[in-house]
Tab-separated table of C-alpha atoms in Angstrom:
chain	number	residue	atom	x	y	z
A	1	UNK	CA	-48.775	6.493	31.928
A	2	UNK	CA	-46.351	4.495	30.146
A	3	UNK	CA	-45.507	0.702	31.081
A	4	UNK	CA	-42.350	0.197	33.191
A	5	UNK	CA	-41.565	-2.284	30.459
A	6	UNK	CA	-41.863	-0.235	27.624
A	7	UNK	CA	-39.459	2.325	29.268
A	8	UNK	CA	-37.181	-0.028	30.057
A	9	UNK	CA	-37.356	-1.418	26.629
A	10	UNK	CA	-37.124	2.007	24.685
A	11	UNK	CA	-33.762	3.017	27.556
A	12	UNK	CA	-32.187	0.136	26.270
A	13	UNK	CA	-32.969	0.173	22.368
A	14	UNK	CA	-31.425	3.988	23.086
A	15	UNK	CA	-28.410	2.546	24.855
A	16	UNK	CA	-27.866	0.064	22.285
A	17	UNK	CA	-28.079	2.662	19.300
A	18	UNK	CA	-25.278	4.588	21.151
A	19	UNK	CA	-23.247	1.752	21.139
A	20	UNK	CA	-23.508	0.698	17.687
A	21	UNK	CA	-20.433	2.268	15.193
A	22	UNK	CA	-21.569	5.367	13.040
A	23	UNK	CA	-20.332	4.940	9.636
A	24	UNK	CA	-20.685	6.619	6.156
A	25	UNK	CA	-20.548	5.266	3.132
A	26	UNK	CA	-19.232	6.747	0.154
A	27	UNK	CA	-18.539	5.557	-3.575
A	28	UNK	CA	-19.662	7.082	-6.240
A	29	UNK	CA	-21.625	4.039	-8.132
A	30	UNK	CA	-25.357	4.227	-6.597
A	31	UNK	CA	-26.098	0.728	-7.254
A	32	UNK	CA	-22.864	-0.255	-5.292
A	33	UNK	CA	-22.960	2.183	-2.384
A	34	UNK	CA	-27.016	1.111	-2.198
A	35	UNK	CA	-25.411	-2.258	-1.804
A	36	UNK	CA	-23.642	-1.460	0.726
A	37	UNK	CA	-25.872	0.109	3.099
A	38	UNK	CA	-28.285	-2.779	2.687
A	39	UNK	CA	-25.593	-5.267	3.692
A	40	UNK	CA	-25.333	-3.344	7.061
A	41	UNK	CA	-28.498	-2.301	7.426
A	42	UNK	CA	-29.432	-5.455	9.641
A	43	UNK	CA	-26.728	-5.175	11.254
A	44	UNK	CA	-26.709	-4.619	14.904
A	45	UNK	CA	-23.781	-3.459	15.710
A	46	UNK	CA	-23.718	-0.995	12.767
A	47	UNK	CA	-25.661	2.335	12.275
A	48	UNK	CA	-25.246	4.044	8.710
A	49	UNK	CA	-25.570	7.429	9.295
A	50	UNK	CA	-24.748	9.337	5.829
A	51	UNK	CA	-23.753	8.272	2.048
A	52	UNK	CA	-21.898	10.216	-0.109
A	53	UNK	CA	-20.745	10.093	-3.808
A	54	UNK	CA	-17.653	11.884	-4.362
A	55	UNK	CA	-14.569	12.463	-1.826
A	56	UNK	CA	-16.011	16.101	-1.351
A	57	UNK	CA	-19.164	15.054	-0.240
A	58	UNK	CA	-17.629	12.804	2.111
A	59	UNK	CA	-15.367	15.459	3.790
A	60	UNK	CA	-18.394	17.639	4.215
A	61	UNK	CA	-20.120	14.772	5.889
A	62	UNK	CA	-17.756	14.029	8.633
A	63	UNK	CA	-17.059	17.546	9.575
A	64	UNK	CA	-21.148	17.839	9.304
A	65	UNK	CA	-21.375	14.197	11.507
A	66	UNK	CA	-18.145	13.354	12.854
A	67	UNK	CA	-18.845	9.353	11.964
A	68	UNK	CA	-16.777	6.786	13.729
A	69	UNK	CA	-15.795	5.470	10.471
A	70	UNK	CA	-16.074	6.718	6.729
A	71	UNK	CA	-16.019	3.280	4.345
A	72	UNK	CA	-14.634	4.977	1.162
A	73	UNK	CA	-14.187	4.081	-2.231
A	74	UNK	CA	-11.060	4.733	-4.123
A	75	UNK	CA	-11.459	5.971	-7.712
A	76	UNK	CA	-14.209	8.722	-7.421
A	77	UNK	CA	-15.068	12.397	-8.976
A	78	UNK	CA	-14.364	15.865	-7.531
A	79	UNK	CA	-12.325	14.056	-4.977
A	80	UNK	CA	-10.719	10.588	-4.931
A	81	UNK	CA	-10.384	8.623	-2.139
A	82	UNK	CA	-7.002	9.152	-0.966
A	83	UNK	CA	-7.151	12.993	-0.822
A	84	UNK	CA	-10.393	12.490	0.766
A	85	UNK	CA	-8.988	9.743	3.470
A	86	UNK	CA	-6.308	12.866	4.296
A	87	UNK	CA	-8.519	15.229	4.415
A	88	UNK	CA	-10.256	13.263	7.423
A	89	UNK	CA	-7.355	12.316	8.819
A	90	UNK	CA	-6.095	15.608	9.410
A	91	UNK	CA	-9.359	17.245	10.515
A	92	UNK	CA	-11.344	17.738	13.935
A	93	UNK	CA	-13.362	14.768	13.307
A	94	UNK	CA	-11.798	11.374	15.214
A	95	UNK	CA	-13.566	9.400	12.326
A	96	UNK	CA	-11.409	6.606	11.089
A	97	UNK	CA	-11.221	5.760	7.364
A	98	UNK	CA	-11.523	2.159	5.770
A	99	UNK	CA	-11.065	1.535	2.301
A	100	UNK	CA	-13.420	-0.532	0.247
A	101	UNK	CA	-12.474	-0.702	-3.324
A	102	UNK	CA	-11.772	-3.083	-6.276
A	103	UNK	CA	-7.887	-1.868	-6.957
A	104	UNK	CA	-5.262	-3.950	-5.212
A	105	UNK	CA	-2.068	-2.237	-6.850
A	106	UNK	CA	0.786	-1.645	-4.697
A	107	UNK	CA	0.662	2.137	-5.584
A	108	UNK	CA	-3.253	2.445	-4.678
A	109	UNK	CA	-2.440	0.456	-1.483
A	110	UNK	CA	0.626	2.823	-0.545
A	111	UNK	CA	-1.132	5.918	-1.395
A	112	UNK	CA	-4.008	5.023	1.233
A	113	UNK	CA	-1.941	3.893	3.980
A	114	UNK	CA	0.266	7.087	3.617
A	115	UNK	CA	-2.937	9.184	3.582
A	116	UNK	CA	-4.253	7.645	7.026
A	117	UNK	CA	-6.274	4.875	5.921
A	118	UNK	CA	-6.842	2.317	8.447
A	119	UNK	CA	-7.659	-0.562	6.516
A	120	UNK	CA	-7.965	-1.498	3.019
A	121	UNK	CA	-10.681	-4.111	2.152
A	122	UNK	CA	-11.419	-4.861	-1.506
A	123	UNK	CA	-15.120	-5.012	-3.048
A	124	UNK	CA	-15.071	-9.461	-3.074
A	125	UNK	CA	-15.182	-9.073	1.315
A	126	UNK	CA	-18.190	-11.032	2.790
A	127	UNK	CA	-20.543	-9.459	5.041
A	128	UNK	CA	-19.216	-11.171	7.977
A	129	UNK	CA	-15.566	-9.673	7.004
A	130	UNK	CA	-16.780	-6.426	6.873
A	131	UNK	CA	-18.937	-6.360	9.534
A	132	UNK	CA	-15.505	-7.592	11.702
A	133	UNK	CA	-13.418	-5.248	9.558
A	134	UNK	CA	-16.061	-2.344	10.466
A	135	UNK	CA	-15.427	-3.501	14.385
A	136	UNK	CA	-11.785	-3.658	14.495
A	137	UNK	CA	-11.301	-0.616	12.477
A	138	UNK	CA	-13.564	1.338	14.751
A	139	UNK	CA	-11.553	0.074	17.439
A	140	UNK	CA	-8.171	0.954	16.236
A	141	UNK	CA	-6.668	-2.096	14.417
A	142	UNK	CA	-5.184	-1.983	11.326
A	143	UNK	CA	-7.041	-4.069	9.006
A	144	UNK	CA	-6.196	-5.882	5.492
A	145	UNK	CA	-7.429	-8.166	3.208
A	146	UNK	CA	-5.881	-10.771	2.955
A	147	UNK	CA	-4.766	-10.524	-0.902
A	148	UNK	CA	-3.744	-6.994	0.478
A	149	UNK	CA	-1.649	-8.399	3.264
A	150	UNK	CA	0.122	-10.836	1.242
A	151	UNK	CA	1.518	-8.161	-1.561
A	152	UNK	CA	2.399	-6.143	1.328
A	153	UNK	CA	4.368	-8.502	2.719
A	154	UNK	CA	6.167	-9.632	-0.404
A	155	UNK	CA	7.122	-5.763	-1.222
A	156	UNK	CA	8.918	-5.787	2.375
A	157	UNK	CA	10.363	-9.307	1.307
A	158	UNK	CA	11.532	-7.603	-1.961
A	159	UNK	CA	14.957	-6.321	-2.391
A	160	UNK	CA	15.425	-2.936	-1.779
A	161	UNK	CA	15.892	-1.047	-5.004
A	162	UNK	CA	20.227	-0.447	-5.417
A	163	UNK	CA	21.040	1.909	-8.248
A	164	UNK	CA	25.392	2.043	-9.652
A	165	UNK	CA	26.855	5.147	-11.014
A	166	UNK	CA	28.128	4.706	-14.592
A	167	UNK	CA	31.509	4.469	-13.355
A	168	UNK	CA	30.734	1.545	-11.004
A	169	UNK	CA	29.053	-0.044	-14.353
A	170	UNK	CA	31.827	0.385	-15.945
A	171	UNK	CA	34.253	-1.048	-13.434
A	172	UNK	CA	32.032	-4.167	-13.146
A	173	UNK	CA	31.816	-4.617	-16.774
A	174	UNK	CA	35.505	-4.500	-16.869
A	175	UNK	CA	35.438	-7.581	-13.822
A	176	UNK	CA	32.637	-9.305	-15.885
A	177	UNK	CA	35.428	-9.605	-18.682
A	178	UNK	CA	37.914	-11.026	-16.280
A	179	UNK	CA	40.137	-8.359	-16.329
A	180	UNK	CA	42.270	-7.566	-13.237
A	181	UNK	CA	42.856	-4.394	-11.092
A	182	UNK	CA	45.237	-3.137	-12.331
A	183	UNK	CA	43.935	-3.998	-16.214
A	184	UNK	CA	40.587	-2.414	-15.654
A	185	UNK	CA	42.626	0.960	-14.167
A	186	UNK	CA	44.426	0.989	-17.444
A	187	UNK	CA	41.143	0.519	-19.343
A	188	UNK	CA	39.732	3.398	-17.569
A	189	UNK	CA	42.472	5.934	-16.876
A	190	UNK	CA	42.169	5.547	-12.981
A	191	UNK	CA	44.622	4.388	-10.805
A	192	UNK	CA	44.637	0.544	-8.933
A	193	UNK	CA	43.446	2.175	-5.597
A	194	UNK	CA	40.603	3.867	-7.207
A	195	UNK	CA	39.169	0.599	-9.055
A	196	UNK	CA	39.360	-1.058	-5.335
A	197	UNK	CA	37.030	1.959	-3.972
A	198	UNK	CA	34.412	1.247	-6.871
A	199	UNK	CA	34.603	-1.788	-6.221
A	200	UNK	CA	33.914	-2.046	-2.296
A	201	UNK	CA	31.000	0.471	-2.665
A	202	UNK	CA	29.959	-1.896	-5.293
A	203	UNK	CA	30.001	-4.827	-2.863
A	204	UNK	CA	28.287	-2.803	-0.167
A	205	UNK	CA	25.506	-2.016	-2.562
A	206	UNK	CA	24.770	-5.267	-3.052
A	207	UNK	CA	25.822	-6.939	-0.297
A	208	UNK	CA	28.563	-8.877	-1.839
A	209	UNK	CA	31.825	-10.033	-0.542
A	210	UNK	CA	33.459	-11.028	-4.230
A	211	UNK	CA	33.501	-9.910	-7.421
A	212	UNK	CA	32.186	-13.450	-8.960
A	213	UNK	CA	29.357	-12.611	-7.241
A	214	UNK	CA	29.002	-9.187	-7.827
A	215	UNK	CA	28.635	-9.913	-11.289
A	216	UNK	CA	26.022	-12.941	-10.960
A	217	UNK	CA	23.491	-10.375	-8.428
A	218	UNK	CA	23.829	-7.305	-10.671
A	219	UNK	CA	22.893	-9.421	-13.918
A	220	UNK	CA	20.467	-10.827	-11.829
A	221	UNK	CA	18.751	-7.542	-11.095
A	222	UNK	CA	19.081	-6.349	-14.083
A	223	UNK	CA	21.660	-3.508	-13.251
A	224	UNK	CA	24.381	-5.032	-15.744
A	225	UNK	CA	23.320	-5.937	-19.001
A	226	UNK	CA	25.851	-7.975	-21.165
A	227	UNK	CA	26.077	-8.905	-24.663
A	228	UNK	CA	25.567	-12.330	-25.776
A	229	UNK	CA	28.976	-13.291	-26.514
A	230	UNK	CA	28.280	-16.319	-28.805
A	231	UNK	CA	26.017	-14.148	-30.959
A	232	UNK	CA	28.969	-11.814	-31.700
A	233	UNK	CA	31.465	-14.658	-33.275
C-alpha cells in the first residue's frame, strides 16, 4: 500500500502541474528556441508543452493543445508570426500570443498588436522578465518592453500625419510671398472669398490661427518647400 505521504505528495505535485501556464514555443532558429525552453525549464510556474518552427506548425499546435500561451517569433518560414498570432487569435483555442523577437520597428510592432498579440518582448529580456511577462500575459495584461513602450508612446506623441491639396499649396505659397487676399486671388484666378476658404481649412489642418504661422508649421513639416531666395540673386 502506498504511504499517506507519498499520496499526498504526488496530489499536490499534480495540483501544482495544473496550475503552472502551458506555453509553446516557436521560432524557427533551433539553437534559439532550444534556448528558450531551457530558460523555462526550471521554472515552476511554467510548463513547456510543444515547440514549433514555422507559424504553421504553431497553428497546428494550439488547435492540437490549446496552450495558455504561444511565445512566437516574428520573421519565420511557411508562416510568419503575425499571420500566425491571427490565426490563434481567431480560433477555438483561448491561447494568448506573446511576441519574442529581435525587430523593434514601428511597422513589426503595429502589425502584431493589430493581429492579437498580447505582448511584444524583444530577444535582450532576462529570465526574470519573461518569466513575469509569461505570468501577466497568461493573465490578461498587455505587456511591453520597455524600448517597445517608449516608441509606442512617442508615435501617439507624434503629430498626426496632415496632407494639403495642391491648391491649398498654392494659396500658402502665395501667403509665404507676402502677398494679400485679394493679390493671391488675382494670382490664381479665384475670387477673395475663395482664397479665405483655403485658407481656414488650411488653418484647421494644422491647427493654426494665422497665416505667419501657417507658413512656419507647414515648412516645418515639410509640407511647403521653398526656394532659397538668396541663392537665386
Amino acid at each position: 500500500m502506498a504511504d499517506p505521504a507519498d499520496r499526498a505528495a504526488a496530489d499536490e505535485t499534480a495540483v501544482a502541474e495544473q496550475d503552472r501556464i502551458r506555453v509553446i514555443v516557436v521560432d524557427d532558429h533551433t539553437v534559439m528556441r532550444a534556448g528558450v525552453v531551457a530558460l523555462l525549464a526550471d521554472e515552476p510556474t511554467v510548463a513547456i508543452v510543444g515547440e514549433a518552427g514555422n507559424g504553421r506548425e504553431a497553428v497546428e499546435l494550439v488547435e492540437a493543445l490549446a496552450p495558455d500561451l504561444a511565445l512566437i517569433d516574428l520573421r519565420m518560414p511557411v508562416l510568419d508570426g503575425v499571420a500566425a498570432t491571427a490565426e490563434i487569435v481567431a480560433g477555438k483555442a483561448p491561447t494568448r500570443v506573446l511576441i519574442l523577437t529581435t525587430y523593434d520597428t514601428d511597422v513589426e510592432i503595429e502589425r502584431a498588436v493589430e493581429a492579437g498579440a498580447i505582448g511584444y518582448l524583444l530577444k535582450d529580456t532576462t529570465r526574470e522578465q519573461l518569466v513575469d511577462a509569461i505570468g501577466a500575459a497568461a493573465r490578461g495584461e498587455t505587456v511591453l518592453a520597455p524600448k517597445v513602450a517608449e516608441r509606442l508612446v512617442a508615435r501617439m506623441r507624434r503629430p498626426a500625419p496632415v496632407s494639403l491639396t495642391s491648391r491649398e499649396l498654392d494659396v500658402l505659397n502665395a501667403v509665404a510671398d507676402g502677398l494679400s487676399n485679394a493679390d493671391i486671388g488675382k494670382r490664381l484666378v479665384i475670387g477673395e472669398a475663395t482664397v479665405k476658404t483655403h485658407l481656414l481649412r488650411v488653418f484647421a489642418k494644422l491647427d493654426v490661427s494665422d497665416r505667419t504661422h501657417a507658413v512656419v508649421v507647414a515648412l516645418e513639416r515639410g509640407l511647403l518647400v521653398r526656394p532659397d531666395r538668396d541663392q537665386r540673386r
